[in-house]
PDB file of C-alpha atoms and ligand atoms in Angstrom:
ATOM      1  CA  MET A   1       0.000   0.000   0.000  1.00 57.00           C
ATOM      2  CA  PRO A   2       1.682   3.275  -1.149  1.00 63.00           C
ATOM      3  CA  GLY A   3       2.757   5.614   1.635  1.00 90.00           C
ATOM      4  CA  PHE A   4       1.011   8.844   0.655  1.00 98.00           C
ATOM      5  CA  ARG A   5      -2.154   8.979   2.759  1.00 98.00           C
ATOM      6  CA  ILE A   6      -5.275  10.691   1.425  1.00 98.00           C
ATOM      7  CA  ALA A   7      -8.452  11.468   3.371  1.00 98.00           C
ATOM      8  CA  VAL A   8     -11.491  12.336   1.249  1.00 99.00           C
ATOM      9  CA  LEU A   9     -14.367  14.527   2.390  1.00 98.00           C
ATOM     10  CA  ALA A  10     -17.572  14.328   0.376  1.00 98.00           C
ATOM     11  CA  SER A  11     -21.300  14.967   0.650  1.00 98.00           C
ATOM     12  CA  GLY A  12     -22.523  13.706  -2.699  1.00 98.00           C
ATOM     13  CA  ARG A  13     -22.620  10.798  -5.112  1.00 98.00           C
ATOM     14  CA  GLY A  14     -18.899  10.186  -4.878  1.00 98.00           C
ATOM     15  CA  SER A  15     -17.887  10.132  -8.549  1.00 98.00           C
ATOM     16  CA  ASN A  16     -14.675  12.005  -7.743  1.00 98.00           C
ATOM     17  CA  LEU A  17     -13.874   9.501  -4.976  1.00 98.00           C
ATOM     18  CA  ALA A  18     -14.428   6.750  -7.510  1.00 98.00           C
ATOM     19  CA  ALA A  19     -12.101   8.527  -9.957  1.00 98.00           C
ATOM     20  CA  LEU A  20      -9.365   8.700  -7.313  1.00 98.00           C
ATOM     21  CA  LEU A  21      -9.852   5.014  -6.512  1.00 98.00           C
ATOM     22  CA  ARG A  22      -9.581   4.106 -10.229  1.00 98.00           C
ATOM     23  CA  ALA A  23      -6.376   6.131 -10.523  1.00 98.00           C
ATOM     24  CA  ILE A  24      -4.929   4.364  -7.475  1.00 98.00           C
ATOM     25  CA  GLY A  25      -6.034   0.975  -8.761  1.00 97.00           C
ATOM     26  CA  ASP A  26      -4.412   1.377 -12.173  1.00 96.00           C
ATOM     27  CA  GLY A  27      -1.197   2.802 -10.781  1.00 95.00           C
ATOM     28  CA  ARG A  28      -1.569   6.404 -11.934  1.00 95.00           C
ATOM     29  CA  LEU A  29      -1.903   7.807  -8.399  1.00 97.00           C
ATOM     30  CA  PRO A  30       0.789   6.634  -5.917  1.00 95.00           C
ATOM     31  CA  ALA A  31      -1.319   6.914  -2.781  1.00 98.00           C
ATOM     32  CA  SER A  32      -3.841   5.240  -0.533  1.00 98.00           C
ATOM     33  CA  ILE A  33      -7.212   6.511   0.571  1.00 98.00           C
ATOM     34  CA  VAL A  34      -7.093   6.042   4.334  1.00 98.00           C
ATOM     35  CA  GLY A  35     -10.553   7.373   5.087  1.00 98.00           C
ATOM     36  CA  VAL A  36     -13.745   8.846   3.641  1.00 99.00           C
ATOM     37  CA  PHE A  37     -15.592  11.376   5.746  1.00 99.00           C
ATOM     38  CA  SER A  38     -18.960  13.035   5.309  1.00 99.00           C
ATOM     39  CA  ASP A  39     -21.712  15.114   6.847  1.00 98.00           C
ATOM     40  CA  LYS A  40     -24.276  12.916   5.067  1.00 98.00           C
ATOM     41  CA  PRO A  41     -24.424   9.243   6.178  1.00 98.00           C
ATOM     42  CA  GLY A  42     -26.611   8.324   3.221  1.00 98.00           C
ATOM     43  CA  CYS A  43     -24.494   9.864   0.475  1.00 98.00           C
ATOM     44  CA  GLY A  44     -23.041   7.948  -2.429  1.00 98.00           C
ATOM     45  CA  ALA A  45     -19.451   8.588  -1.380  1.00 98.00           C
ATOM     46  CA  ILE A  46     -19.988   6.797   1.943  1.00 98.00           C
ATOM     47  CA  ALA A  47     -21.692   3.924   0.143  1.00 98.00           C
ATOM     48  CA  ILE A  48     -18.706   3.594  -2.218  1.00 98.00           C
ATOM     49  CA  ALA A  49     -16.296   3.672   0.720  1.00 98.00           C
ATOM     50  CA  ARG A  50     -18.172   0.950   2.558  1.00 98.00           C
ATOM     51  CA  GLU A  51     -18.491  -1.208  -0.586  1.00 98.00           C
ATOM     52  CA  ARG A  52     -14.722  -0.953  -0.982  1.00 98.00           C
ATOM     53  CA  GLY A  53     -14.016  -1.725   2.662  1.00 98.00           C
ATOM     54  CA  LEU A  54     -12.552   1.734   3.295  1.00 98.00           C
ATOM     55  CA  HIS A  55     -12.617   3.455   6.661  1.00 98.00           C
ATOM     56  CA  ALA A  56     -15.724   5.661   6.568  1.00 98.00           C
ATOM     57  CA  VAL A  57     -17.093   8.186   9.065  1.00 98.00           C
ATOM     58  CA  ALA A  58     -20.296  10.161   8.550  1.00 98.00           C
ATOM     59  CA  LEU A  59     -21.532  12.587  11.186  1.00 98.00           C
ATOM     60  CA  ARG A  60     -24.716  14.635  10.755  1.00 98.00           C
ATOM     61  CA  PRO A  61     -24.482  18.337  11.654  1.00 98.00           C
ATOM     62  CA  ARG A  62     -27.916  18.213  13.277  1.00 98.00           C
ATOM     63  CA  ASP A  63     -26.529  15.808  15.907  1.00 98.00           C
ATOM     64  CA  TYR A  64     -24.175  18.531  17.159  1.00 98.00           C
ATOM     65  CA  ALA A  65     -24.732  21.743  19.063  1.00 98.00           C
ATOM     66  CA  ASP A  66     -23.182  23.929  16.387  1.00 97.00           C
ATOM     67  CA  ARG A  67     -20.830  24.065  13.406  1.00 96.00           C
ATOM     68  CA  ALA A  68     -17.728  24.090  15.585  1.00 97.00           C
ATOM     69  CA  ALA A  69     -18.792  20.968  17.488  1.00 98.00           C
ATOM     70  CA  HIS A  70     -19.570  19.066  14.286  1.00 98.00           C
ATOM     71  CA  ASP A  71     -16.312  20.190  12.727  1.00 98.00           C
ATOM     72  CA  GLU A  72     -14.361  19.160  15.802  1.00 98.00           C
ATOM     73  CA  ALA A  73     -15.904  15.684  15.847  1.00 98.00           C
ATOM     74  CA  LEU A  74     -15.536  15.011  12.128  1.00 98.00           C
ATOM     75  CA  PHE A  75     -12.024  16.414  11.763  1.00 98.00           C
ATOM     76  CA  SER A  76     -10.884  14.658  14.911  1.00 98.00           C
ATOM     77  CA  ALA A  77     -11.726  11.464  13.048  1.00 98.00           C
ATOM     78  CA  VAL A  78      -9.869  12.825  10.005  1.00 98.00           C
ATOM     79  CA  GLY A  79      -6.818  13.558  12.142  1.00 98.00           C
ATOM     80  CA  ASP A  80      -6.890  10.026  13.536  1.00 98.00           C
ATOM     81  CA  VAL A  81      -5.971   8.596  10.115  1.00 98.00           C
ATOM     82  CA  GLN A  82      -2.956  10.911   9.878  1.00 98.00           C
ATOM     83  CA  PRO A  83      -3.526  12.087   6.288  1.00 98.00           C
ATOM     84  CA  ASP A  84      -0.811  13.656   4.188  1.00 98.00           C
ATOM     85  CA  LEU A  85      -3.547  15.316   2.139  1.00 98.00           C
ATOM     86  CA  ILE A  86      -7.232  16.029   2.675  1.00 98.00           C
ATOM     87  CA  VAL A  87      -9.281  16.205  -0.534  1.00 98.00           C
ATOM     88  CA  CYS A  88     -12.649  17.964  -0.385  1.00 98.00           C
ATOM     89  CA  ALA A  89     -14.532  16.357  -3.267  1.00 98.00           C
ATOM     90  CA  GLY A  90     -17.983  17.847  -3.014  1.00 97.00           C
ATOM     91  CA  TYR A  91     -17.940  18.384   0.745  1.00 98.00           C
ATOM     92  CA  LEU A  92     -20.788  20.817   1.247  1.00 98.00           C
ATOM     93  CA  ARG A  93     -19.942  22.309   4.603  1.00 98.00           C
ATOM     94  CA  ILE A  94     -18.021  25.492   5.287  1.00 98.00           C
ATOM     95  CA  ILE A  95     -15.102  24.393   7.443  1.00 98.00           C
ATOM     96  CA  THR A  96     -14.292  26.435  10.546  1.00 97.00           C
ATOM     97  CA  ASP A  97     -11.161  28.568  10.661  1.00 97.00           C
ATOM     98  CA  THR A  98      -9.768  26.459  13.522  1.00 97.00           C
ATOM     99  CA  THR A  99     -10.012  23.279  11.491  1.00 97.00           C
ATOM    100  CA  VAL A 100      -8.633  24.845   8.321  1.00 98.00           C
ATOM    101  CA  ARG A 101      -5.633  26.124  10.267  1.00 97.00           C
ATOM    102  CA  ARG A 102      -5.117  22.707  11.873  1.00 97.00           C
ATOM    103  CA  PHE A 103      -4.648  21.177   8.435  1.00 97.00           C
ATOM    104  CA  GLU A 104      -3.060  24.208   6.779  1.00 93.00           C
ATOM    105  CA  ASP A 105      -1.329  23.447   3.463  1.00 95.00           C
ATOM    106  CA  ARG A 106      -2.692  19.888   3.548  1.00 97.00           C
ATOM    107  CA  MET A 107      -6.258  20.479   2.309  1.00 98.00           C
ATOM    108  CA  ILE A 108      -7.469  20.989  -1.255  1.00 98.00           C
ATOM    109  CA  ASN A 109     -10.936  21.479  -2.692  1.00 98.00           C
ATOM    110  CA  LEU A 110     -12.463  20.740  -6.070  1.00 98.00           C
ATOM    111  CA  HIS A 111     -14.708  23.646  -6.999  1.00 98.00           C
ATOM    112  CA  PRO A 112     -17.070  23.709  -9.994  1.00 98.00           C
ATOM    113  CA  SER A 113     -16.164  27.099 -11.410  1.00 98.00           C
ATOM    114  CA  LEU A 114     -13.224  29.030 -12.849  1.00 98.00           C
ATOM    115  CA  LEU A 115     -12.226  30.742  -9.596  1.00 98.00           C
ATOM    116  CA  PRO A 116     -12.143  33.497  -8.608  1.00 98.00           C
ATOM    117  CA  ARG A 117     -15.459  33.644 -10.483  1.00 98.00           C
ATOM    118  CA  HIS A 118     -18.416  32.104  -8.652  1.00 98.00           C
ATOM    119  CA  PRO A 119     -17.209  30.971  -5.227  1.00 98.00           C
ATOM    120  CA  GLY A 120     -19.894  29.193  -3.214  1.00 98.00           C
ATOM    121  CA  LEU A 121     -22.776  27.077  -4.391  1.00 98.00           C
ATOM    122  CA  ASP A 122     -24.990  26.767  -7.470  1.00 98.00           C
ATOM    123  CA  THR A 123     -22.167  27.701  -9.814  1.00 98.00           C
ATOM    124  CA  HIS A 124     -23.663  26.145 -12.970  1.00 98.00           C
ATOM    125  CA  ALA A 125     -26.848  28.186 -12.694  1.00 98.00           C
ATOM    126  CA  ARG A 126     -24.843  31.314 -11.912  1.00 98.00           C
ATOM    127  CA  VAL A 127     -22.638  30.900 -14.986  1.00 98.00           C
ATOM    128  CA  LEU A 128     -25.746  30.593 -17.157  1.00 98.00           C
ATOM    129  CA  ALA A 129     -27.455  33.539 -15.457  1.00 98.00           C
ATOM    130  CA  ALA A 130     -24.377  35.649 -16.103  1.00 98.00           C
ATOM    131  CA  GLY A 131     -24.407  34.676 -19.776  1.00 98.00           C
ATOM    132  CA  GLU A 132     -20.807  33.492 -19.621  1.00 98.00           C
ATOM    133  CA  ALA A 133     -19.422  31.577 -22.562  1.00 98.00           C
ATOM    134  CA  GLU A 134     -16.949  29.585 -20.495  1.00 98.00           C
ATOM    135  CA  HIS A 135     -17.273  27.442 -17.387  1.00 98.00           C
ATOM    136  CA  GLY A 136     -14.947  25.010 -15.697  1.00 98.00           C
ATOM    137  CA  ALA A 137     -13.528  23.702 -12.445  1.00 98.00           C
ATOM    138  CA  SER A 138     -10.669  24.568 -10.121  1.00 98.00           C
ATOM    139  CA  VAL A 139      -8.562  22.713  -7.571  1.00 98.00           C
ATOM    140  CA  HIS A 140      -7.444  25.095  -4.873  1.00 98.00           C
ATOM    141  CA  ALA A 141      -5.948  25.111  -1.418  1.00 98.00           C
ATOM    142  CA  VAL A 142      -8.524  25.435   1.342  1.00 98.00           C
ATOM    143  CA  ILE A 143      -8.117  28.566   3.455  1.00 98.00           C
ATOM    144  CA  PRO A 144     -10.605  30.016   5.943  1.00 97.00           C
ATOM    145  CA  ALA A 145     -12.121  32.327   3.318  1.00 97.00           C
ATOM    146  CA  LEU A 146     -14.550  30.359   1.169  1.00 98.00           C
ATOM    147  CA  ASP A 147     -13.137  29.140  -2.180  1.00 98.00           C
ATOM    148  CA  ALA A 148     -10.476  31.859  -2.001  1.00 98.00           C
ATOM    149  CA  GLY A 149      -7.320  29.775  -1.623  1.00 98.00           C
ATOM    150  CA  PRO A 150      -4.569  29.672  -4.268  1.00 98.00           C
ATOM    151  CA  VAL A 151      -5.581  27.654  -7.322  1.00 98.00           C
ATOM    152  CA  LEU A 152      -3.272  24.867  -8.493  1.00 98.00           C
ATOM    153  CA  ALA A 153      -5.006  24.010 -11.764  1.00 98.00           C
ATOM    154  CA  GLN A 154      -8.185  24.514 -13.764  1.00 98.00           C
ATOM    155  CA  VAL A 155     -10.077  22.839 -16.556  1.00 98.00           C
ATOM    156  CA  ARG A 156     -12.324  24.765 -18.933  1.00 98.00           C
ATOM    157  CA  LEU A 157     -15.611  23.984 -20.641  1.00 97.00           C
ATOM    158  CA  ASP A 158     -17.441  25.924 -23.339  1.00 98.00           C
ATOM    159  CA  VAL A 159     -21.020  26.784 -22.437  1.00 98.00           C
ATOM    160  CA  GLY A 160     -23.431  25.627 -25.138  1.00 96.00           C
ATOM    161  CA  VAL A 161     -26.555  27.432 -26.318  1.00 95.00           C
ATOM    162  CA  GLY A 162     -28.940  24.855 -24.904  1.00 96.00           C
ATOM    163  CA  ASP A 163     -27.039  24.159 -21.713  1.00 98.00           C
ATOM    164  CA  THR A 164     -28.884  23.854 -18.423  1.00 98.00           C
ATOM    165  CA  PRO A 165     -27.321  23.628 -14.949  1.00 98.00           C
ATOM    166  CA  GLU A 166     -27.785  19.865 -15.202  1.00 98.00           C
ATOM    167  CA  SER A 167     -26.170  19.528 -18.643  1.00 98.00           C
ATOM    168  CA  LEU A 168     -23.252  21.695 -17.537  1.00 98.00           C
ATOM    169  CA  ALA A 169     -22.756  19.551 -14.456  1.00 98.00           C
ATOM    170  CA  ASP A 170     -22.885  16.389 -16.563  1.00 98.00           C
ATOM    171  CA  ARG A 171     -20.391  17.696 -19.124  1.00 98.00           C
ATOM    172  CA  LEU A 172     -18.075  19.116 -16.471  1.00 98.00           C
ATOM    173  CA  SER A 173     -17.989  15.995 -14.299  1.00 98.00           C
ATOM    174  CA  PRO A 174     -15.500  13.886 -16.321  1.00 98.00           C
ATOM    175  CA  ARG A 175     -13.255  16.906 -16.675  1.00 98.00           C
ATOM    176  CA  GLU A 176     -13.366  17.392 -12.919  1.00 98.00           C
ATOM    177  CA  HIS A 177     -12.323  13.784 -12.418  1.00 98.00           C
ATOM    178  CA  ALA A 178      -9.306  14.290 -14.658  1.00 98.00           C
ATOM    179  CA  LEU A 179      -8.426  17.578 -12.956  1.00 98.00           C
ATOM    180  CA  LEU A 180      -8.668  16.175  -9.438  1.00 98.00           C
ATOM    181  CA  VAL A 181      -6.639  13.072 -10.300  1.00 98.00           C
ATOM    182  CA  ALA A 182      -3.938  15.155 -12.007  1.00 98.00           C
ATOM    183  CA  CYS A 183      -3.653  17.601  -9.098  1.00 98.00           C
ATOM    184  CA  THR A 184      -3.680  14.861  -6.451  1.00 98.00           C
ATOM    185  CA  THR A 185      -1.045  12.928  -8.412  1.00 98.00           C
ATOM    186  CA  ALA A 186       1.204  16.003  -8.629  1.00 98.00           C
ATOM    187  CA  ILE A 187       0.918  16.551  -4.864  1.00 98.00           C
ATOM    188  CA  ALA A 188       1.376  12.883  -3.956  1.00 97.00           C
ATOM    189  CA  GLY A 189       4.381  12.725  -6.260  1.00 96.00           C
ATOM    190  CA  GLY A 190       5.978  15.721  -4.553  1.00 96.00           C
ATOM    191  CA  ARG A 191       5.900  17.946  -7.648  1.00 97.00           C
ATOM    192  CA  ALA A 192       3.234  20.348  -6.404  1.00 98.00           C
ATOM    193  CA  ARG A 193       3.295  21.759  -2.911  1.00 97.00           C
ATOM    194  CA  LEU A 194       2.161  24.801  -0.989  1.00 96.00           C
ATOM    195  CA  ALA A 195       4.674  27.237   0.475  1.00 94.00           C
ATOM    196  CA  GLY A 196       3.859  30.619   1.948  1.00 89.00           C
ATOM    197  CA  GLY A 197       0.365  30.573   0.535  1.00 93.00           C
ATOM    198  CA  ARG A 198       1.525  29.889  -3.042  1.00 97.00           C
ATOM    199  CA  TRP A 199       1.714  26.746  -5.148  1.00 98.00           C
ATOM    200  CA  LEU A 200       5.155  25.565  -6.180  1.00 98.00           C
ATOM    201  CA  PHE A 201       5.468  23.169  -9.081  1.00 97.00           C
ATOM    202  CA  ASP A 202       8.897  21.558  -9.432  1.00 96.00           C
ATOM    203  CA  GLY A 203      10.116  24.249  -7.058  1.00 96.00           C
ATOM    204  CA  GLN A 204       8.859  27.167  -9.190  1.00 97.00           C
ATOM    205  CA  ALA A 205       6.140  29.453  -7.804  1.00 97.00           C
ATOM    206  CA  LEU A 206       3.019  29.486  -9.957  1.00 97.00           C
ATOM    207  CA  ASP A 207       1.870  32.999 -10.814  1.00 96.00           C
ATOM    208  CA  GLN A 208      -1.332  31.620 -12.333  1.00 97.00           C
ATOM    209  CA  PRO A 209      -3.189  28.306 -12.247  1.00 98.00           C
ATOM    210  CA  LEU A 210      -1.971  25.523 -14.484  1.00 98.00           C
ATOM    211  CA  ARG A 211      -4.320  24.457 -17.243  1.00 98.00           C
ATOM    212  CA  LEU A 212      -5.146  20.749 -17.023  1.00 97.00           C
ATOM    213  CA  ASP A 213      -3.661  19.984 -20.453  1.00 94.00           C
ATOM    214  CA  ALA A 214      -0.376  21.627 -19.407  1.00 95.00           C
ATOM    215  CA  LEU A 215      -0.331  19.717 -16.120  1.00 95.00           C
ATOM    216  CA  ASP A 216      -0.975  16.435 -17.908  1.00 94.00           C
ATOM    217  CA  GLN A 217       1.838  17.193 -20.355  1.00 93.00           C
ATOM    218  CA  LEU A 218       4.274  17.987 -17.533  1.00 91.00           C
ATOM    219  CA  GLN A 219       3.458  14.707 -15.827  1.00 89.00           C
ATOM    220  CA  ARG A 220       3.678  12.708 -19.078  1.00 87.00           C
ATOM    221  CA  GLU A 221       7.120  14.175 -19.741  1.00 85.00           C
ATOM    222  CA  THR A 222       8.293  13.030 -16.337  1.00 71.00           C
ATOM    223  CA  ALA A 223       6.810   9.606 -16.793  1.00 64.00           C
ATOM    224  CA  HIS A 224       8.865   9.144 -20.002  1.00 64.00           C
ATOM    225  CA  ALA A 225      12.007  10.818 -18.645  1.00 63.00           C
TER     226      ALA A 225
HETATM  227  N1  LIG B   1     -13.317  27.341   5.125  1.00 88.42           N
HETATM  228  C1  LIG B   1     -13.572  26.738   3.952  1.00 88.42           C
HETATM  229  N2  LIG B   1     -14.442  25.714   3.920  1.00 88.42           N
HETATM  230  C2  LIG B   1     -14.713  25.105   2.737  1.00 88.42           C
HETATM  231  C3  LIG B   1     -14.127  25.562   1.539  1.00 88.42           C
HETATM  232  C4  LIG B   1     -13.201  26.637   1.610  1.00 88.42           C
HETATM  233  O1  LIG B   1     -12.608  27.056   0.580  1.00 88.42           O
HETATM  234  N3  LIG B   1     -12.947  27.193   2.826  1.00 88.42           N
HETATM  235  N4  LIG B   1     -14.511  24.983   0.296  1.00 88.42           N
HETATM  236  C5  LIG B   1     -15.780  24.286   0.405  1.00 88.42           C
HETATM  237  C6  LIG B   1     -16.379  23.644  -0.795  1.00 88.42           C
HETATM  238  N5  LIG B   1     -17.438  24.529  -1.326  1.00 88.42           N
HETATM  239  C7  LIG B   1     -17.286  24.902  -2.633  1.00 88.42           C
HETATM  240  O2  LIG B   1     -16.385  24.441  -3.364  1.00 88.42           O
HETATM  241  C8  LIG B   1     -18.563  24.942  -0.567  1.00 88.42           C
HETATM  242  C9  LIG B   1     -19.127  24.086   0.389  1.00 88.42           C
HETATM  243  C10 LIG B   1     -20.232  24.512   1.139  1.00 88.42           C
HETATM  244  C11 LIG B   1     -20.794  25.764   0.944  1.00 88.42           C
HETATM  245  C12 LIG B   1     -21.962  26.194   1.786  1.00 88.42           C
HETATM  246  O3  LIG B   1     -22.484  27.290   1.636  1.00 88.42           O
HETATM  247  N6  LIG B   1     -22.394  25.294   2.688  1.00 88.42           N
HETATM  248  C13 LIG B   1     -23.511  25.595   3.624  1.00 88.42           C
HETATM  249  C14 LIG B   1     -24.504  24.442   3.621  1.00 88.42           C
HETATM  250  C15 LIG B   1     -24.989  24.190   2.208  1.00 88.42           C
HETATM  251  C16 LIG B   1     -25.845  22.917   2.125  1.00 88.42           C
HETATM  252  O4  LIG B   1     -25.887  22.126   3.103  1.00 88.42           O
HETATM  253  O5  LIG B   1     -26.453  22.710   1.034  1.00 88.42           O
HETATM  254  C17 LIG B   1     -22.968  25.716   5.050  1.00 88.42           C
HETATM  255  O6  LIG B   1     -21.897  25.103   5.346  1.00 88.42           O
HETATM  256  O7  LIG B   1     -23.664  26.379   5.845  1.00 88.42           O
HETATM  257  C18 LIG B   1     -20.243  26.614  -0.004  1.00 88.42           C
HETATM  258  C19 LIG B   1     -19.145  26.207  -0.772  1.00 88.42           C
HETATM  259  C20 LIG B   1     -15.701  23.264   1.514  1.00 88.42           C
HETATM  260  N7  LIG B   1     -15.570  24.029   2.710  1.00 88.42           N
HETATM  261  N1  GAR B   2     -19.010  23.682  -3.586  1.00 88.42           N
HETATM  262  C1  GAR B   2     -18.447  22.379  -3.693  1.00 88.42           C
HETATM  263  C2  GAR B   2     -19.065  21.642  -4.855  1.00 88.42           C
HETATM  264  O1  GAR B   2     -20.161  21.951  -5.299  1.00 88.42           O
HETATM  265  N2  GAR B   2     -18.341  20.642  -5.342  1.00 88.42           N
HETATM  266  C3  GAR B   2     -18.839  19.824  -6.421  1.00 88.42           C
HETATM  267  O2  GAR B   2     -19.526  18.690  -5.903  1.00 88.42           O
HETATM  268  C4  GAR B   2     -19.478  17.672  -6.911  1.00 88.42           C
HETATM  269  C5  GAR B   2     -19.126  16.369  -6.247  1.00 88.42           C
HETATM  270  O3  GAR B   2     -19.401  15.325  -7.156  1.00 88.42           O
HETATM  271  P1  GAR B   2     -19.231  13.799  -6.680  1.00 88.42           P
HETATM  272  O4  GAR B   2     -19.982  13.648  -5.392  1.00 88.42           O
HETATM  273  O5  GAR B   2     -19.834  13.026  -7.817  1.00 88.42           O
HETATM  274  O6  GAR B   2     -17.771  13.549  -6.513  1.00 88.42           O
HETATM  275  C6  GAR B   2     -18.435  18.106  -7.953  1.00 88.42           C
HETATM  276  O7  GAR B   2     -19.086  18.583  -9.117  1.00 88.42           O
HETATM  277  C7  GAR B   2     -17.722  19.242  -7.264  1.00 88.42           C
HETATM  278  O8  GAR B   2     -17.229  20.226  -8.166  1.00 88.42           O
END
């Protein structure tokens, strides 16, 4: 079992968790998923974890006095698995400052927009409402401010004339899987890391997010080197 330890936080169907598991299984991602954590016991990600025999913890916010108490309980369980990286893959809770600072520089989030445009929720509908021609997804470091952390990489998607929030989500999903796997692979492989609030790739500070095609190319070059 590879040494790089990943904890996944999710609230939804778990397709990004499944993408990470596929990448691990076929040798593309040198890591192990040491735990899956959620605020929704009935979500797909927890079901996938349990089917695969992975350590899974789901704690409902309504069972706790407040956000801080829920955060403390869930992230205490996250800390127990001693992750090298925490991947928020559709985790739909705003994480408290205390928790973010506890795992500083070790937590990333997959966000369904081209940040800094459209932080928060309902991004597909907001892109359409704004009449934007381009949509996409970002992988960024989690900081206390919502969806405001430095972005490692992005993938873009043209908005079509007949697109709906649902069709955008469907067309973006496979691109998100590729983006999240590529970013997680770069981090697990030691090529991407956070330092002083900036991403370094191969030791060079990024002054703008990598495009997914460029990141893939960089990692292919290394693979053949
Ligand atoms: N402190 C941070 N916490 C989280 C971040 C972050 O960057 N900093 N990223 C989010 C992920 N996210 C978007 O990518 C996101 C998650 C949740 C929400 C939100 O408004 N949640 C509500 C509840 C919504 C619901 O239950 O449907 C809430 O927590 O009150 C916005 C954006 C992960 N956390
Ligand atoms: N604000 C965070 C957010 O909306 N994240 C989004 O949740 C989905 C999770 O899909 P999955 O459950 O199939 O992996 C993904 O589309 C991700 O961008």
